[in-house]
Short mmCIF file of C-alpha atoms in Angstrom, two decimals:
data_model
loop_
_atom_site.label_atom_id
_atom_site.label_comp_id
_atom_site.label_asym_id
_atom_site.label_seq_id
_atom_site.Cartn_x
_atom_site.Cartn_y
_atom_site.Cartn_z
CA MET A 1 -109.16 -30.58 -11.24
CA GLN A 2 -110.13 -34.24 -11.07
CA ALA A 3 -110.23 -35.69 -7.54
CA GLN A 4 -107.63 -38.36 -6.88
CA LYS A 5 -109.06 -41.83 -6.37
CA SER A 6 -108.82 -43.03 -2.79
CA ILE A 7 -105.99 -45.52 -2.34
CA ASN A 8 -106.15 -48.09 0.44
CA LEU A 9 -102.61 -48.96 1.56
CA GLU A 10 -103.82 -51.94 3.58
CA GLU A 11 -105.38 -53.50 0.49
CA LEU A 12 -102.34 -52.74 -1.65
CA SER A 13 -99.98 -54.37 0.86
CA ASP A 14 -102.17 -57.44 1.40
CA LEU A 15 -100.27 -60.68 0.69
CA CYS A 16 -103.06 -63.04 1.69
CA THR A 17 -105.17 -62.54 -1.43
CA PRO A 18 -102.47 -63.23 -4.05
CA TRP A 19 -101.17 -66.27 -2.16
CA CYS A 20 -104.66 -67.70 -1.74
CA LEU A 21 -105.28 -67.20 -5.47
CA HIS A 22 -102.01 -68.92 -6.33
CA LEU A 23 -102.94 -71.77 -4.01
CA VAL A 24 -106.40 -72.42 -5.44
CA GLY A 25 -104.98 -72.08 -8.95
CA THR A 26 -102.30 -74.64 -8.20
CA LEU A 27 -104.84 -77.04 -6.69
CA ARG A 28 -107.20 -76.54 -9.66
CA ILE A 29 -110.09 -75.81 -7.30
CA ALA A 30 -112.09 -74.00 -9.98
CA ASP A 31 -111.72 -76.99 -12.30
CA HIS A 32 -113.00 -79.35 -9.60
CA ILE A 33 -116.03 -77.12 -8.95
CA ALA A 34 -116.73 -76.83 -12.68
CA ALA A 35 -116.67 -80.65 -12.86
CA GLY A 36 -119.36 -80.89 -10.18
CA THR A 37 -117.28 -81.28 -6.99
CA ASN A 38 -118.42 -78.42 -4.75
CA GLU A 39 -118.66 -79.66 -1.14
CA ILE A 40 -115.60 -78.84 0.96
CA ASN A 41 -114.75 -82.40 2.01
CA ASP A 42 -115.05 -83.64 -1.56
CA LEU A 43 -113.03 -80.67 -2.85
CA ALA A 44 -110.30 -81.36 -0.31
CA SER A 45 -110.25 -85.03 -1.26
CA ALA A 46 -110.03 -84.19 -4.99
CA ALA A 47 -107.25 -81.67 -4.36
CA GLU A 48 -105.47 -83.90 -1.83
CA CYS A 49 -105.40 -81.31 0.95
CA ASP A 50 -106.82 -80.59 4.40
CA ALA A 51 -110.53 -79.74 4.35
CA TYR A 52 -110.41 -77.29 7.28
CA ALA A 53 -107.47 -75.34 5.84
CA LEU A 54 -108.98 -75.26 2.35
CA HIS A 55 -112.31 -74.08 3.80
CA ASN A 56 -110.49 -71.16 5.43
CA VAL A 57 -108.87 -70.21 2.13
CA LEU A 58 -112.08 -70.42 0.13
CA GLY A 59 -114.03 -68.55 2.83
CA TYR A 60 -111.49 -65.74 2.63
CA LEU A 61 -111.76 -65.60 -1.17
CA VAL A 62 -115.57 -65.58 -0.94
CA ASP A 63 -115.30 -62.41 1.13
CA LYS A 64 -113.11 -60.95 -1.63
CA GLY A 65 -115.78 -61.76 -4.22
CA ILE A 66 -113.79 -64.49 -5.97
CA PHE A 67 -116.01 -67.53 -5.21
CA GLU A 68 -119.52 -67.97 -3.82
CA GLU A 69 -120.52 -70.10 -0.81
CA THR A 70 -124.03 -71.20 -1.69
CA GLY A 71 -124.49 -73.21 1.51
CA PRO A 72 -122.32 -74.18 4.49
CA GLY A 73 -119.17 -75.63 3.00
CA VAL A 74 -120.62 -75.65 -0.55
CA PHE A 75 -118.85 -73.51 -3.13
CA ALA A 76 -119.67 -72.27 -6.62
CA LEU A 77 -117.90 -70.33 -9.31
CA ASN A 78 -118.78 -66.76 -10.16
CA GLU A 79 -117.63 -64.51 -13.00
CA VAL A 80 -114.31 -63.82 -11.29
CA SER A 81 -113.38 -67.39 -10.36
CA GLU A 82 -114.39 -68.65 -13.80
CA GLY A 83 -111.22 -66.93 -14.98
CA LEU A 84 -109.26 -69.58 -13.07
CA LEU A 85 -110.45 -72.16 -15.61
CA ASP A 86 -108.27 -70.52 -18.28
CA PRO A 87 -104.73 -72.00 -18.07
CA SER A 88 -103.22 -68.80 -19.48
CA ARG A 89 -104.72 -66.74 -16.62
CA ARG A 90 -104.58 -69.22 -13.76
CA PRO A 91 -101.93 -68.62 -11.06
CA ASP A 92 -99.84 -71.74 -10.54
CA LEU A 93 -97.05 -72.44 -8.04
CA ASN A 94 -95.78 -75.38 -10.08
CA GLY A 95 -92.95 -74.91 -12.57
CA ILE A 96 -91.93 -71.39 -13.49
CA GLY A 97 -95.00 -69.94 -11.78
CA GLY A 98 -93.68 -70.99 -8.40
CA ARG A 99 -90.23 -69.62 -9.13
CA MET A 100 -91.72 -66.26 -10.08
CA ALA A 101 -94.02 -66.11 -7.07
CA TYR A 102 -91.40 -66.99 -4.48
CA ALA A 103 -88.77 -64.78 -6.15
CA TRP A 104 -90.63 -61.68 -5.01
CA GLY A 105 -89.24 -62.49 -1.57
CA THR A 106 -85.79 -61.56 -2.91
CA LEU A 107 -86.89 -58.05 -3.87
CA PRO A 108 -84.98 -56.45 -0.96
CA THR A 109 -81.69 -57.82 -2.32
CA TYR A 110 -82.46 -56.48 -5.80
CA VAL A 111 -83.29 -53.01 -4.50
CA ARG A 112 -80.33 -52.83 -2.12
CA THR A 113 -77.74 -54.10 -4.58
CA GLY A 114 -79.19 -53.80 -8.10
CA ASN A 115 -78.47 -57.52 -8.52
CA SER A 116 -80.81 -60.49 -8.45
CA GLY A 117 -81.19 -62.30 -5.14
CA TYR A 118 -82.67 -65.37 -6.84
CA HIS A 119 -79.71 -67.56 -5.87
CA GLU A 120 -80.33 -66.82 -2.19
CA LEU A 121 -83.66 -68.63 -2.37
CA PHE A 122 -83.07 -71.32 -4.98
CA GLY A 123 -79.35 -72.01 -4.58
CA ARG A 124 -78.37 -70.99 -8.12
CA PRO A 125 -78.82 -68.00 -10.44
CA PHE A 126 -81.93 -68.15 -12.62
CA TRP A 127 -80.47 -69.60 -15.83
CA GLU A 128 -78.40 -72.18 -13.94
CA ASP A 129 -81.51 -73.17 -12.00
CA LEU A 130 -83.42 -73.77 -15.24
CA ALA A 131 -80.54 -75.85 -16.59
CA ALA A 132 -80.59 -77.98 -13.43
CA ASN A 133 -84.39 -78.41 -13.46
CA PRO A 134 -85.63 -79.38 -16.93
CA GLU A 135 -89.27 -79.44 -15.89
CA VAL A 136 -89.07 -75.83 -14.74
CA ALA A 137 -87.18 -74.89 -17.90
CA GLU A 138 -89.89 -76.50 -20.01
CA SER A 139 -92.62 -74.53 -18.25
CA PHE A 140 -90.57 -71.36 -18.75
CA ASP A 141 -90.26 -72.07 -22.48
CA ALA A 142 -94.02 -72.64 -22.65
CA LEU A 143 -94.62 -69.31 -20.91
CA MET A 144 -92.35 -67.51 -23.38
CA GLY A 145 -93.86 -69.24 -26.42
CA PRO A 146 -97.26 -69.00 -28.12
CA ALA A 147 -99.01 -70.86 -25.31
CA GLY A 148 -98.05 -68.16 -22.83
CA HIS A 149 -97.68 -64.95 -24.84
CA GLY A 150 -99.64 -65.72 -27.98
CA THR A 151 -98.36 -65.76 -31.55
CA PRO A 152 -95.62 -63.14 -31.93
CA ASP A 153 -95.84 -60.33 -34.46
CA PRO A 154 -93.10 -60.86 -37.07
CA ASP A 155 -93.93 -57.83 -39.18
CA PHE A 156 -91.68 -55.30 -37.45
CA PRO A 157 -90.11 -52.69 -39.77
CA ILE A 158 -86.44 -52.63 -40.74
CA SER A 159 -84.66 -50.01 -42.80
CA GLY A 160 -84.88 -50.69 -46.52
CA GLY A 161 -87.53 -53.35 -45.99
CA TRP A 162 -87.23 -57.14 -45.86
CA GLU A 163 -86.58 -57.74 -49.55
CA SER A 164 -82.81 -57.94 -49.17
CA ILE A 165 -82.95 -60.27 -46.14
CA LYS A 166 -82.25 -63.92 -46.97
CA THR A 167 -80.86 -65.19 -43.63
CA VAL A 168 -81.89 -64.45 -40.04
CA VAL A 169 -80.25 -65.55 -36.80
CA ASP A 170 -82.57 -65.35 -33.79
CA VAL A 171 -80.17 -64.91 -30.87
CA GLY A 172 -81.64 -66.18 -27.61
CA GLY A 173 -84.84 -67.00 -29.48
CA GLY A 174 -86.14 -69.59 -27.02
CA THR A 175 -88.07 -72.38 -28.71
CA GLY A 176 -88.37 -70.42 -31.94
CA ALA A 177 -91.85 -68.89 -31.87
CA MET A 178 -90.76 -65.58 -33.36
CA LEU A 179 -88.39 -67.11 -35.92
CA ALA A 180 -91.11 -69.53 -37.03
CA GLU A 181 -93.47 -66.64 -37.76
CA ILE A 182 -90.78 -64.66 -39.60
CA LEU A 183 -90.11 -67.63 -41.87
CA ARG A 184 -93.78 -68.51 -42.27
CA ILE A 185 -94.68 -65.16 -43.83
CA ARG A 186 -91.39 -64.83 -45.75
CA PRO A 187 -90.74 -68.09 -47.62
CA GLU A 188 -87.53 -66.76 -49.18
CA ILE A 189 -85.74 -66.54 -45.80
CA HIS A 190 -83.71 -69.21 -44.01
CA GLY A 191 -83.28 -68.98 -40.25
CA THR A 192 -80.97 -70.07 -37.46
CA LEU A 193 -82.16 -70.39 -33.88
CA VAL A 194 -79.54 -69.90 -31.17
CA ASP A 195 -80.30 -70.76 -27.56
CA LEU A 196 -79.20 -73.20 -24.89
CA PRO A 197 -79.26 -76.87 -25.95
CA GLY A 198 -82.22 -77.91 -23.82
CA THR A 199 -84.30 -75.03 -25.17
CA VAL A 200 -83.61 -75.47 -28.89
CA ALA A 201 -84.31 -79.18 -28.44
CA ARG A 202 -87.94 -78.22 -27.79
CA SER A 203 -88.28 -76.07 -30.93
CA GLY A 204 -89.02 -78.80 -33.47
CA GLU A 205 -92.77 -78.94 -32.87
CA ILE A 206 -93.12 -75.17 -33.32
CA PHE A 207 -91.20 -75.16 -36.60
CA GLN A 208 -93.12 -78.18 -37.87
CA ALA A 209 -96.46 -76.57 -37.03
CA ALA A 210 -95.46 -73.42 -38.92
CA GLY A 211 -94.36 -75.47 -41.93
CA VAL A 212 -90.82 -74.03 -41.90
CA ALA A 213 -88.72 -76.85 -40.43
CA GLU A 214 -86.79 -77.39 -43.66
CA ARG A 215 -85.59 -73.76 -43.58
CA VAL A 216 -84.30 -73.73 -40.00
CA THR A 217 -80.97 -74.61 -38.39
CA THR A 218 -80.82 -74.89 -34.60
CA VAL A 219 -77.64 -74.17 -32.65
CA GLY A 220 -77.55 -75.13 -28.97
CA GLN A 221 -75.06 -72.79 -27.28
CA SER A 222 -74.70 -69.71 -25.12
CA PHE A 223 -74.94 -66.39 -26.91
CA PHE A 224 -71.85 -65.32 -24.97
CA ASP A 225 -69.91 -67.69 -27.26
CA PRO A 226 -69.13 -66.86 -30.92
CA LEU A 227 -72.33 -66.80 -32.98
CA PRO A 228 -73.00 -68.19 -36.48
CA THR A 229 -71.48 -65.73 -38.92
CA GLY A 230 -72.51 -64.09 -42.16
CA ALA A 231 -76.28 -63.69 -41.74
CA ASP A 232 -78.14 -60.68 -43.06
CA LEU A 233 -80.00 -60.02 -39.83
CA TYR A 234 -79.39 -60.87 -36.15
CA LEU A 235 -82.48 -60.57 -33.97
CA LEU A 236 -82.42 -59.89 -30.22
CA LYS A 237 -86.01 -60.09 -29.01
CA LYS A 238 -86.57 -59.67 -25.27
CA VAL A 239 -82.96 -60.61 -24.57
CA LEU A 240 -81.04 -57.51 -23.56
CA GLY A 241 -83.36 -56.51 -20.71
CA ASN A 242 -82.52 -59.79 -18.97
CA TRP A 243 -78.91 -58.80 -18.31
CA PRO A 244 -76.87 -56.12 -16.54
CA ASP A 245 -74.89 -53.68 -18.67
CA GLN A 246 -71.67 -55.68 -18.77
CA GLU A 247 -73.38 -58.79 -20.11
CA THR A 248 -75.51 -56.72 -22.51
CA THR A 249 -72.35 -55.25 -24.00
CA ALA A 250 -70.84 -58.74 -24.34
CA ILE A 251 -73.92 -60.00 -26.22
CA LEU A 252 -73.82 -57.00 -28.54
CA ARG A 253 -70.11 -57.58 -29.17
CA ARG A 254 -70.80 -61.19 -30.22
CA CYS A 255 -73.50 -59.96 -32.59
CA ALA A 256 -71.16 -57.35 -34.06
CA GLU A 257 -68.46 -59.97 -34.64
CA ALA A 258 -70.87 -62.33 -36.38
CA ALA A 259 -72.60 -59.65 -38.47
CA ARG A 260 -69.46 -58.15 -40.03
CA PRO A 261 -69.15 -56.78 -42.61
CA ASN A 262 -72.68 -56.27 -43.94
CA GLY A 263 -75.17 -57.71 -41.47
CA ARG A 264 -77.44 -55.80 -39.15
CA ILE A 265 -78.71 -56.27 -35.60
CA VAL A 266 -82.36 -55.59 -34.71
CA ILE A 267 -83.34 -55.22 -31.06
CA LEU A 268 -86.88 -55.63 -29.77
CA GLY A 269 -87.08 -55.06 -26.02
CA GLY A 270 -84.47 -53.99 -23.50
CA VAL A 271 -84.10 -50.49 -24.96
CA THR A 272 -86.60 -47.66 -24.58
CA ALA A 273 -86.93 -44.10 -25.79
CA ASP A 274 -85.30 -41.59 -23.47
CA ASP A 275 -88.61 -40.26 -22.15
CA VAL A 276 -89.94 -43.64 -20.94
CA SER A 277 -90.10 -43.97 -17.15
CA HIS A 278 -88.56 -46.89 -15.24
CA LYS A 279 -90.92 -49.63 -14.03
CA LEU A 280 -90.36 -52.76 -11.97
CA THR A 281 -91.04 -56.08 -13.72
CA ILE A 282 -90.56 -59.67 -12.59
CA ASP A 283 -87.66 -60.26 -15.00
CA LYS A 284 -85.62 -57.62 -13.17
CA VAL A 285 -86.20 -59.42 -9.87
CA LEU A 286 -85.41 -62.85 -11.37
CA LEU A 287 -82.35 -61.76 -13.31
CA GLY A 288 -81.13 -58.37 -12.14
CA GLY A 289 -81.47 -57.21 -15.72
CA LYS A 290 -81.63 -53.61 -16.88
CA THR A 291 -83.70 -51.85 -19.52
CA ASN A 292 -81.61 -49.03 -20.98
CA THR A 293 -82.71 -45.75 -22.48
CA LEU A 294 -81.58 -45.07 -26.02
CA SER A 295 -78.92 -42.65 -24.79
CA GLU A 296 -77.49 -45.30 -22.45
CA PHE A 297 -77.68 -47.92 -25.17
CA LEU A 298 -75.74 -45.75 -27.64
CA VAL A 299 -72.72 -45.89 -25.33
CA MET A 300 -72.85 -49.68 -24.95
CA ALA A 301 -73.39 -50.19 -28.67
CA GLY A 302 -70.31 -48.11 -29.40
CA ASP A 303 -68.26 -50.10 -26.90
CA ALA A 304 -69.42 -53.30 -28.66
CA GLY A 305 -68.41 -52.10 -32.13
CA LEU A 306 -71.87 -51.11 -33.33
CA GLU A 307 -73.51 -47.93 -34.53
CA VAL A 308 -77.23 -47.31 -34.12
CA THR A 309 -78.74 -46.61 -37.52
CA SER A 310 -82.39 -46.23 -36.51
CA ALA A 311 -84.58 -46.24 -33.42
CA GLU A 312 -88.32 -45.82 -33.71
CA TYR A 313 -91.70 -47.05 -32.59
CA GLU A 314 -93.44 -49.60 -34.79
CA PRO A 315 -97.24 -49.39 -35.32
CA SER A 316 -97.87 -51.79 -32.43
CA GLY A 317 -96.03 -49.43 -30.07
CA GLN A 318 -92.89 -51.55 -29.74
CA PHE A 319 -89.59 -49.68 -29.82
CA VAL A 320 -87.27 -51.07 -32.51
CA VAL A 321 -83.53 -50.35 -32.54
CA GLU A 322 -81.34 -51.24 -35.52
CA CYS A 323 -77.54 -51.38 -35.52
CA ARG A 324 -74.72 -52.15 -37.91
CA PRO A 325 -71.12 -53.16 -37.16
CA VAL A 326 -68.38 -50.57 -37.62
#
């Protein structure tokens, strides 16, 4: 029997390290060092902060193996801290990064109630907070798009293949990264992007870059309102897991109404196979959302006027659920 690896509870519960990393990421300390500024007073001046306090932070991170102190108050990058030069890996307390970091402080509310405590800290629920702070919303859209998650994979399987699909509505599709890729590799398809007005307003550049702008319609609205009708396929990608069961059922009901009589709904994310274990993710803390097992989802789909026609893993490992209205 293989010996269990020793687990240090003190290290696991340490909050100093992640907060120091977020701080130096936010201040772009690695960038300043890479540009040749490496003495503590000069670093503090470049980052507009207190030299003594910054020295304490960097000294702590040196002990953790994240930077090197090559002389008193002189710092250098090593293999670990060079990772902070990559914007996609760098912790940042500005924009959505700060919201996500501070939201972990509301974890007790989520665990005690099953609901998000985000409003306790920021004064509004998550989506309302984004609507009231366009700069945070923009950074969230960037995180969800190709810059944050890479180019999405549009080649997920659907029953009967894609040949019969001529129109796709991407429900809650953000700034359109997934829809753009679907249309790019399938020139016979026209698409509609549905999301909040401020979000779809930022989709134009993505559609232009993919060369599909002439085949896209954008609709700025809530997906709790009636959706564009008559499309062949309605896509819900990473939407359902952001909501509790009641709201999930309402979204499904809107999709069923719009898809009748012959459309289909494809769900990527928010539903798992029955044997998948539960795991905590930041979206649950931010939103109080719920990922449902297939058995749980079958009940909600039925309540929404849908029947599940297939549920299977695609080659990439993603679980794909397909429904039709009844």
